[in-house]
Amino acid sequence: MTDHAPHIVRTDTPQGPCAQLRGRWGAAELGTRAQWQAVSGQLHNNPAAPTLGWDLQELQWLDHVGAQLLWNHWQRDWPAQLACTDSQRDMLERVAQFTTAPPPPTPWRLGQEVDHLGVLVLHGVDHARHMLEMVGQLVLDLGRLLRAPARGPWRDVSGHLYRMGATALPITALVGFLIGVVLAYLMSLQLRQFGAESFIVNILGISLIRELGPMLAAILVAGRSGSSITAQIGVMRVTEELDAMRVMGIPHGFRLVMPRTIALALAMPLISVWTTLAALAGGMLAADVAMDISPAYFVQALPAAVKVGNLGLAMAKSVVFGALIALIGCHWGLRVKPNTQSLGEGTTASVVTSITMVIIVDALFAVAFKNIGI
């Protein structure tokens, strides 16, 4: 232990046991993890008691951090025996003067909890009402687009198709390929025990085409494009572009919500098929390496193992996923307040809500189509 390291030496005096503080008790020394842990352990071994004296005269340095630590250890009361210099006493007195007692814990009350629950319910109802209004406005805007297609925001739709669809192909293909490899390896360990290696085509085909492919693509797009939608519209709120559009008579739904919803609803099925093909390619490669199942057999057995209706169901789900992700992203973007903190909170809430809704809607699709035999 160095000479300036803060430490406590326990000694016996004619007046009784005494804790002598030595070293430098300052912010620089106490801010070091090792020295802080050592001092905390020594203070724990020397609890504040009327019979224990404290000697601060051997200290090399004492600042307000060390004084506050001692004052809290003494339970915010002067010890019965204290030996210190005048400057040290002045510092301890200032710490004692400006130390405030922590507020008492708030007692648990049933009425407050019920009121808090009611506030959360009303908050959720407000979000649901805003989403319903947005869906209704989207239907009206689609009707307006069908009446006058030439005046539609097709350039915006094309740009969003490229940014949300084409630029998402590399990352979705990479993740899908790796997921296929991992699933094939995990399944091979189990199927090899029963001599059922050929059934890996059935398991991979039905799981990737019907469930994992669309859901994985939707989760990736929700984290990538959903957050982008919220951030774009949120920045427009911060820079007052939304207010300028309202003053100019440009409807938010027709120029902001509808193009993004159409673009993502069109791009999502294609991204889903692309991700599923990449996952099947990864599973095919892993099955060939781990189980000696040739790609030719995999391609030949896949159509017999998975019906075409599963691919149609996956694409139908993907359209709903894309529209929901776009609507949720626009919803949180339009509710952003003109400050950066609200923008960050809205982007986070958009991603979390989109992923949660994707999983819920996928579960509803699974239950609904199972009951009708698909």
GROMACS .gro file of C-alpha atoms in nm:
model
  374
    1MET     CA    1   0.000   0.000   0.000
    2THR     CA    2   0.143   0.338  -0.102
    3ASP     CA    3   0.185   0.620   0.149
    4HIS     CA    4  -0.086   0.834  -0.010
    5ALA     CA    5  -0.341   0.553  -0.041
    6PRO     CA    6  -0.637   0.612   0.191
    7HIS     CA    7  -0.652   0.361   0.475
    8ILE     CA    8  -0.748   0.323   0.841
    9VAL     CA    9  -0.521   0.208   1.124
   10ARG     CA   10  -0.689   0.076   1.438
   11THR     CA   11  -0.501   0.174   1.758
   12ASP     CA   12  -0.562   0.158   2.130
   13THR     CA   13  -0.537   0.478   2.334
   14PRO     CA   14  -0.594   0.555   2.703
   15GLN     CA   15  -0.939   0.686   2.603
   16GLY     CA   16  -1.023   0.361   2.422
   17PRO     CA   17  -0.998   0.225   2.067
   18CYS     CA   18  -0.931   0.481   1.798
   19ALA     CA   19  -0.946   0.472   1.417
   20GLN     CA   20  -0.662   0.676   1.266
   21LEU     CA   21  -0.712   0.790   0.906
   22ARG     CA   22  -0.400   0.811   0.694
   23GLY     CA   23  -0.317   0.885   0.333
   24ARG     CA   24  -0.506   1.113   0.094
   25TRP     CA   25  -0.886   1.103   0.128
   26GLY     CA   26  -0.977   1.291  -0.188
   27ALA     CA   27  -1.176   1.248  -0.506
   28ALA     CA   28  -0.874   1.134  -0.708
   29GLU     CA   29  -0.788   0.851  -0.468
   30LEU     CA   30  -1.143   0.746  -0.377
   31GLY     CA   31  -1.237   0.746  -0.745
   32THR     CA   32  -1.007   0.447  -0.804
   33ARG     CA   33  -1.203   0.123  -0.784
   34ALA     CA   34  -0.939  -0.074  -0.593
   35GLN     CA   35  -0.883   0.197  -0.332
   36TRP     CA   36  -1.257   0.262  -0.297
   37GLN     CA   37  -1.322  -0.107  -0.230
   38ALA     CA   38  -1.040  -0.117   0.026
   39VAL     CA   39  -1.166   0.192   0.210
   40SER     CA   40  -1.524   0.063   0.204
   41GLY     CA   41  -1.414  -0.264   0.360
   42GLN     CA   42  -1.216  -0.086   0.631
   43LEU     CA   43  -1.507   0.145   0.711
   44HIS     CA   44  -1.734  -0.158   0.734
   45ASN     CA   45  -1.493  -0.312   0.986
   46ASN     CA   46  -1.496   0.010   1.192
   47PRO     CA   47  -1.864   0.097   1.239
   48ALA     CA   48  -1.957   0.423   1.406
   49ALA     CA   49  -1.992   0.362   1.779
   50PRO     CA   50  -1.977   0.588   2.088
   51THR     CA   51  -1.674   0.400   2.219
   52LEU     CA   52  -1.470   0.439   1.898
   53GLY     CA   53  -1.264   0.753   1.853
   54TRP     CA   54  -1.159   0.905   1.522
   55ASP     CA   55  -0.824   1.072   1.455
   56LEU     CA   56  -0.790   1.274   1.133
   57GLN     CA   57  -0.470   1.461   1.220
   58GLU     CA   58  -0.242   1.222   1.027
   59LEU     CA   59  -0.428   1.275   0.699
   60GLN     CA   60  -0.222   1.408   0.407
   61TRP     CA   61  -0.530   1.543   0.226
   62LEU     CA   62  -0.901   1.569   0.287
   63ASP     CA   63  -1.151   1.723   0.050
   64HIS     CA   64  -1.530   1.738   0.043
   65VAL     CA   65  -1.559   1.389  -0.109
   66GLY     CA   66  -1.370   1.230   0.178
   67ALA     CA   67  -1.552   1.448   0.431
   68GLN     CA   68  -1.890   1.346   0.288
   69LEU     CA   69  -1.788   0.980   0.303
   70LEU     CA   70  -1.694   1.012   0.670
   71TRP     CA   71  -2.006   1.212   0.755
   72ASN     CA   72  -2.231   0.948   0.600
   73HIS     CA   73  -2.037   0.672   0.778
   74TRP     CA   74  -2.089   0.849   1.107
   75GLN     CA   75  -2.463   0.838   1.032
   76ARG     CA   76  -2.464   1.218   0.996
   77ASP     CA   77  -2.376   1.283   1.360
   78TRP     CA   78  -2.056   1.391   1.529
   79PRO     CA   79  -1.861   1.111   1.696
   80ALA     CA   80  -1.804   1.131   2.070
   81GLN     CA   81  -1.425   1.144   2.027
   82LEU     CA   82  -1.285   1.332   1.726
   83ALA     CA   83  -0.931   1.464   1.683
   84CYS     CA   84  -0.886   1.685   1.378
   85THR     CA   85  -0.736   2.013   1.265
   86ASP     CA   86  -0.933   2.335   1.241
   87SER     CA   87  -0.948   2.322   0.861
   88GLN     CA   88  -1.072   1.963   0.871
   89ARG     CA   89  -1.342   2.057   1.123
   90ASP     CA   90  -1.450   2.351   0.907
   91MET     CA   91  -1.483   2.121   0.608
   92LEU     CA   92  -1.682   1.865   0.806
   93GLU     CA   93  -1.910   2.142   0.936
   94ARG     CA   94  -1.977   2.262   0.580
   95VAL     CA   95  -2.058   1.908   0.472
   96ALA     CA   96  -2.290   1.867   0.771
   97GLN     CA   97  -2.459   2.199   0.693
   98PHE     CA   98  -2.535   2.125   0.328
   99THR     CA   99  -2.614   1.756   0.359
  100THR     CA  100  -2.985   1.699   0.312
  101ALA     CA  101  -3.177   1.402   0.440
  102PRO     CA  102  -3.311   1.163   0.175
  103PRO     CA  103  -3.685   1.190   0.116
  104PRO     CA  104  -3.892   0.928   0.294
  105PRO     CA  105  -4.008   0.640   0.076
  106THR     CA  106  -4.351   0.687  -0.071
  107PRO     CA  107  -4.596   0.451   0.096
  108TRP     CA  108  -4.781   0.207  -0.126
  109ARG     CA  109  -5.141   0.308  -0.182
  110LEU     CA  110  -5.396   0.111  -0.378
  111GLY     CA  111  -5.563   0.427  -0.507
  112GLN     CA  112  -5.238   0.557  -0.658
  113GLU     CA  113  -5.169   0.225  -0.829
  114VAL     CA  114  -5.519   0.215  -0.975
  115ASP     CA  115  -5.481   0.575  -1.090
  116HIS     CA  116  -5.145   0.494  -1.252
  117LEU     CA  117  -5.301   0.195  -1.428
  118GLY     CA  118  -5.584   0.416  -1.550
  119VAL     CA  119  -5.335   0.667  -1.691
  120LEU     CA  120  -5.157   0.388  -1.879
  121VAL     CA  121  -5.487   0.260  -2.018
  122LEU     CA  122  -5.589   0.608  -2.133
  123HIS     CA  123  -5.246   0.652  -2.288
  124GLY     CA  124  -5.286   0.326  -2.478
  125VAL     CA  125  -5.638   0.423  -2.589
  126ASP     CA  126  -5.503   0.752  -2.720
  127HIS     CA  127  -5.241   0.568  -2.927
  128ALA     CA  128  -5.504   0.325  -3.057
  129ARG     CA  129  -5.733   0.615  -3.153
  130HIS     CA  130  -5.452   0.787  -3.340
  131MET     CA  131  -5.366   0.463  -3.523
  132LEU     CA  132  -5.732   0.414  -3.616
  133GLU     CA  133  -5.750   0.767  -3.750
  134MET     CA  134  -5.435   0.705  -3.951
  135VAL     CA  135  -5.576   0.384  -4.100
  136GLY     CA  136  -5.900   0.561  -4.190
  137GLN     CA  137  -5.709   0.847  -4.351
  138LEU     CA  138  -5.499   0.591  -4.541
  139VAL     CA  139  -5.815   0.435  -4.684
  140LEU     CA  140  -5.938   0.778  -4.795
  141ASP     CA  141  -5.600   0.859  -4.949
  142LEU     CA  142  -5.596   0.528  -5.138
  143GLY     CA  143  -5.942   0.611  -5.273
  144ARG     CA  144  -5.815   0.951  -5.382
  145LEU     CA  145  -5.519   0.783  -5.550
  146LEU     CA  146  -5.744   0.541  -5.738
  147ARG     CA  147  -5.959   0.829  -5.864
  148ALA     CA  148  -5.659   1.024  -5.993
  149PRO     CA  149  -5.357   0.792  -6.032
  150ALA     CA  150  -5.163   1.042  -6.239
  151ARG     CA  151  -5.152   1.286  -5.946
  152GLY     CA  152  -5.021   1.030  -5.697
  153PRO     CA  153  -4.681   1.065  -5.523
  154TRP     CA  154  -4.521   0.791  -5.732
  155ARG     CA  155  -4.173   0.940  -5.711
  156ASP     CA  156  -4.191   0.917  -5.332
  157VAL     CA  157  -4.314   0.557  -5.356
  158SER     CA  158  -4.027   0.470  -5.591
  159GLY     CA  159  -3.768   0.628  -5.364
  160HIS     CA  160  -3.902   0.450  -5.056
  161LEU     CA  161  -3.911   0.120  -5.248
  162TYR     CA  162  -3.542   0.155  -5.319
  163ARG     CA  163  -3.440   0.267  -4.971
  164MET     CA  164  -3.659   0.018  -4.780
  165GLY     CA  165  -3.644  -0.271  -5.025
  166ALA     CA  166  -3.336  -0.282  -5.246
  167THR     CA  167  -3.092  -0.157  -4.983
  168ALA     CA  168  -3.223  -0.412  -4.731
  169LEU     CA  169  -3.138  -0.714  -4.949
  170PRO     CA  170  -2.773  -0.762  -4.838
  171ILE     CA  171  -2.837  -0.764  -4.462
  172THR     CA  172  -3.150  -0.980  -4.487
  173ALA     CA  173  -2.970  -1.230  -4.710
  174LEU     CA  174  -2.675  -1.251  -4.472
  175VAL     CA  175  -2.889  -1.300  -4.161
  176GLY     CA  176  -3.120  -1.545  -4.339
  177PHE     CA  177  -2.826  -1.750  -4.464
  178LEU     CA  178  -2.673  -1.773  -4.117
  179ILE     CA  179  -3.007  -1.864  -3.959
  180GLY     CA  180  -3.047  -2.145  -4.213
  181VAL     CA  181  -2.700  -2.278  -4.133
  182VAL     CA  182  -2.764  -2.271  -3.758
  183LEU     CA  183  -3.103  -2.443  -3.789
  184ALA     CA  184  -2.966  -2.715  -4.015
  185TYR     CA  185  -2.677  -2.791  -3.780
  186LEU     CA  186  -2.903  -2.803  -3.474
  187MET     CA  187  -3.154  -3.029  -3.651
  188SER     CA  188  -2.883  -3.260  -3.780
  189LEU     CA  189  -2.771  -3.336  -3.424
  190GLN     CA  190  -3.120  -3.455  -3.334
  191LEU     CA  191  -3.226  -3.627  -3.658
  192ARG     CA  192  -2.905  -3.829  -3.679
  193GLN     CA  193  -2.998  -4.004  -3.353
  194PHE     CA  194  -3.311  -4.149  -3.515
  195GLY     CA  195  -3.175  -4.205  -3.864
  196ALA     CA  196  -3.419  -3.948  -4.005
  197GLU     CA  197  -3.172  -3.723  -4.186
  198SER     CA  198  -3.396  -3.690  -4.493
  199PHE     CA  199  -3.667  -3.517  -4.288
  200ILE     CA  200  -3.448  -3.211  -4.255
  201VAL     CA  201  -3.589  -3.096  -4.589
  202ASN     CA  202  -3.942  -3.105  -4.448
  203ILE     CA  203  -3.851  -2.929  -4.125
  204LEU     CA  204  -3.641  -2.658  -4.286
  205GLY     CA  205  -3.889  -2.604  -4.568
  206ILE     CA  206  -4.203  -2.562  -4.361
  207SER     CA  207  -4.035  -2.362  -4.082
  208LEU     CA  208  -3.846  -2.122  -4.307
  209ILE     CA  209  -4.103  -2.071  -4.582
  210ARG     CA  210  -4.409  -2.040  -4.362
  211GLU     CA  211  -4.287  -1.885  -4.038
  212LEU     CA  212  -3.924  -1.795  -3.985
  213GLY     CA  213  -3.855  -1.638  -4.324
  214PRO     CA  214  -4.136  -1.379  -4.317
  215MET     CA  215  -4.096  -1.309  -3.947
  216LEU     CA  216  -3.718  -1.273  -3.965
  217ALA     CA  217  -3.747  -1.038  -4.263
  218ALA     CA  218  -4.018  -0.835  -4.086
  219ILE     CA  219  -3.810  -0.801  -3.768
  220LEU     CA  220  -3.506  -0.687  -3.965
  221VAL     CA  221  -3.712  -0.438  -4.165
  222ALA     CA  222  -3.881  -0.314  -3.847
  223GLY     CA  223  -3.545  -0.239  -3.689
  224ARG     CA  224  -3.401  -0.094  -4.008
  225SER     CA  225  -3.681   0.080  -4.198
  226GLY     CA  226  -3.931   0.132  -3.915
  227SER     CA  227  -3.679   0.332  -3.713
  228SER     CA  228  -3.581   0.523  -4.028
  229ILE     CA  229  -3.942   0.623  -4.094
  230THR     CA  230  -3.988   0.749  -3.740
  231ALA     CA  231  -3.657   0.936  -3.746
  232GLN     CA  232  -3.734   1.102  -4.081
  233ILE     CA  233  -4.077   1.225  -3.979
  234GLY     CA  234  -3.953   1.312  -3.631
  235VAL     CA  235  -3.677   1.532  -3.772
  236MET     CA  236  -3.941   1.701  -3.986
  237ARG     CA  237  -4.127   1.776  -3.664
  238VAL     CA  238  -3.813   1.912  -3.496
  239THR     CA  239  -3.730   2.133  -3.795
  240GLU     CA  240  -4.096   2.244  -3.824
  241GLU     CA  241  -4.132   2.102  -4.176
  242LEU     CA  242  -4.460   1.936  -4.075
  243ASP     CA  243  -4.599   2.272  -3.968
  244ALA     CA  244  -4.487   2.423  -4.297
  245MET     CA  245  -4.664   2.145  -4.489
  246ARG     CA  246  -4.984   2.211  -4.295
  247VAL     CA  247  -4.962   2.584  -4.368
  248MET     CA  248  -4.911   2.511  -4.739
  249GLY     CA  249  -5.213   2.279  -4.742
  250ILE     CA  250  -5.012   1.960  -4.808
  251PRO     CA  251  -5.179   1.669  -4.624
  252HIS     CA  252  -4.946   1.459  -4.412
  253GLY     CA  253  -5.132   1.136  -4.486
  254PHE     CA  254  -5.119   1.167  -4.864
  255ARG     CA  255  -4.753   1.274  -4.890
  256LEU     CA  256  -4.593   1.106  -4.587
  257VAL     CA  257  -4.794   0.808  -4.464
  258MET     CA  258  -4.941   0.664  -4.785
  259PRO     CA  259  -4.617   0.648  -4.994
  260ARG     CA  260  -4.426   0.473  -4.715
  261THR     CA  261  -4.710   0.229  -4.650
  262ILE     CA  262  -4.749   0.139  -5.018
  263ALA     CA  263  -4.373   0.103  -5.065
  264LEU     CA  264  -4.321  -0.119  -4.764
  265ALA     CA  265  -4.631  -0.328  -4.836
  266LEU     CA  266  -4.494  -0.394  -5.186
  267ALA     CA  267  -4.134  -0.451  -5.080
  268MET     CA  268  -4.200  -0.672  -4.778
  269PRO     CA  269  -4.318  -0.986  -4.970
  270LEU     CA  270  -4.014  -0.964  -5.198
  271ILE     CA  271  -3.779  -0.921  -4.903
  272SER     CA  272  -3.950  -1.215  -4.732
  273VAL     CA  273  -3.900  -1.443  -5.033
  274TRP     CA  274  -3.541  -1.325  -5.068
  275THR     CA  275  -3.468  -1.394  -4.699
  276THR     CA  276  -3.635  -1.735  -4.720
  277LEU     CA  277  -3.427  -1.831  -5.026
  278ALA     CA  278  -3.108  -1.723  -4.849
  279ALA     CA  279  -3.204  -1.925  -4.539
  280LEU     CA  280  -3.282  -2.230  -4.753
  281ALA     CA  281  -2.946  -2.191  -4.925
  282GLY     CA  282  -2.772  -2.182  -4.587
  283GLY     CA  283  -2.968  -2.486  -4.467
  284MET     CA  284  -2.891  -2.669  -4.790
  285LEU     CA  285  -2.519  -2.602  -4.750
  286ALA     CA  286  -2.515  -2.710  -4.385
  287ALA     CA  287  -2.717  -3.024  -4.464
  288ASP     CA  288  -2.468  -3.117  -4.733
  289VAL     CA  289  -2.171  -3.067  -4.501
  290ALA     CA  290  -2.318  -3.216  -4.182
  291MET     CA  291  -2.550  -3.491  -4.315
  292ASP     CA  292  -2.430  -3.562  -4.671
  293ILE     CA  293  -2.765  -3.457  -4.818
  294SER     CA  294  -2.687  -3.331  -5.166
  295PRO     CA  295  -2.831  -3.001  -5.290
  296ALA     CA  296  -2.990  -3.187  -5.581
  297TYR     CA  297  -3.192  -3.405  -5.344
  298PHE     CA  298  -3.280  -3.101  -5.133
  299VAL     CA  299  -3.416  -2.912  -5.434
  300GLN     CA  300  -3.602  -3.219  -5.560
  301ALA     CA  301  -3.765  -3.303  -5.226
  302LEU     CA  302  -3.856  -2.947  -5.124
  303PRO     CA  303  -4.165  -2.903  -5.350
  304ALA     CA  304  -4.310  -3.232  -5.225
  305ALA     CA  305  -4.245  -3.140  -4.860
  306VAL     CA  306  -4.389  -2.788  -4.871
  307LYS     CA  307  -4.710  -2.699  -5.051
  308VAL     CA  308  -4.735  -2.386  -5.261
  309GLY     CA  309  -5.008  -2.254  -5.032
  310ASN     CA  310  -4.749  -2.198  -4.760
  311LEU     CA  311  -4.559  -1.959  -4.985
  312GLY     CA  312  -4.881  -1.770  -5.061
  313LEU     CA  313  -4.961  -1.748  -4.691
  314ALA     CA  314  -4.610  -1.618  -4.619
  315MET     CA  315  -4.639  -1.346  -4.882
  316ALA     CA  316  -4.987  -1.246  -4.760
  317LYS     CA  317  -4.851  -1.213  -4.406
  318SER     CA  318  -4.559  -1.009  -4.535
  319VAL     CA  319  -4.792  -0.755  -4.695
  320VAL     CA  320  -4.965  -0.706  -4.358
  321PHE     CA  321  -4.629  -0.690  -4.180
  322GLY     CA  322  -4.501  -0.421  -4.416
  323ALA     CA  323  -4.813  -0.206  -4.387
  324LEU     CA  324  -4.811  -0.234  -4.006
  325ILE     CA  325  -4.442  -0.145  -3.977
  326ALA     CA  326  -4.490   0.162  -4.197
  327LEU     CA  327  -4.802   0.276  -4.011
  328ILE     CA  328  -4.640   0.230  -3.670
  329GLY     CA  329  -4.329   0.416  -3.783
  330CYS     CA  330  -4.540   0.705  -3.915
  331HIS     CA  331  -4.752   0.702  -3.599
  332TRP     CA  332  -4.456   0.749  -3.367
  333GLY     CA  333  -4.291   0.994  -3.604
  334LEU     CA  334  -4.596   1.221  -3.613
  335ARG     CA  335  -4.620   1.212  -3.231
  336VAL     CA  336  -4.260   1.326  -3.181
  337LYS     CA  337  -4.231   1.654  -2.993
  338PRO     CA  338  -3.992   1.924  -3.120
  339ASN     CA  339  -3.692   1.814  -2.914
  340THR     CA  340  -3.418   1.556  -2.958
  341GLN     CA  341  -3.508   1.353  -2.648
  342SER     CA  342  -3.859   1.289  -2.779
  343LEU     CA  343  -3.709   1.192  -3.115
  344GLY     CA  344  -3.492   0.925  -2.955
  345GLU     CA  345  -3.775   0.794  -2.740
  346GLY     CA  346  -4.010   0.781  -3.039
  347THR     CA  347  -3.759   0.589  -3.250
  348THR     CA  348  -3.705   0.335  -2.974
  349ALA     CA  349  -4.078   0.295  -2.916
  350SER     CA  350  -4.135   0.254  -3.290
  351VAL     CA  351  -3.892  -0.038  -3.317
  352VAL     CA  352  -4.022  -0.211  -3.004
  353THR     CA  353  -4.388  -0.167  -3.105
  354SER     CA  354  -4.325  -0.285  -3.461
  355ILE     CA  355  -4.146  -0.604  -3.355
  356THR     CA  356  -4.411  -0.678  -3.094
  357MET     CA  357  -4.694  -0.627  -3.342
  358VAL     CA  358  -4.520  -0.848  -3.600
  359ILE     CA  359  -4.501  -1.134  -3.351
  360ILE     CA  360  -4.863  -1.086  -3.238
  361VAL     CA  361  -4.997  -1.071  -3.595
  362ASP     CA  362  -4.792  -1.375  -3.692
  363ALA     CA  363  -4.943  -1.569  -3.402
  364LEU     CA  364  -5.292  -1.460  -3.508
  365PHE     CA  365  -5.224  -1.575  -3.864
  366ALA     CA  366  -5.097  -1.911  -3.738
  367VAL     CA  367  -5.408  -1.971  -3.526
  368ALA     CA  368  -5.651  -1.847  -3.792
  369PHE     CA  369  -5.509  -2.052  -4.079
  370LYS     CA  370  -5.466  -2.361  -3.864
  371ASN     CA  371  -5.839  -2.359  -3.792
  372ILE     CA  372  -5.922  -2.354  -4.163
  373GLY     CA  373  -5.681  -2.633  -4.243
  374ILE     CA  374  -5.396  -2.444  -4.414
   0.00000   0.00000   0.00000
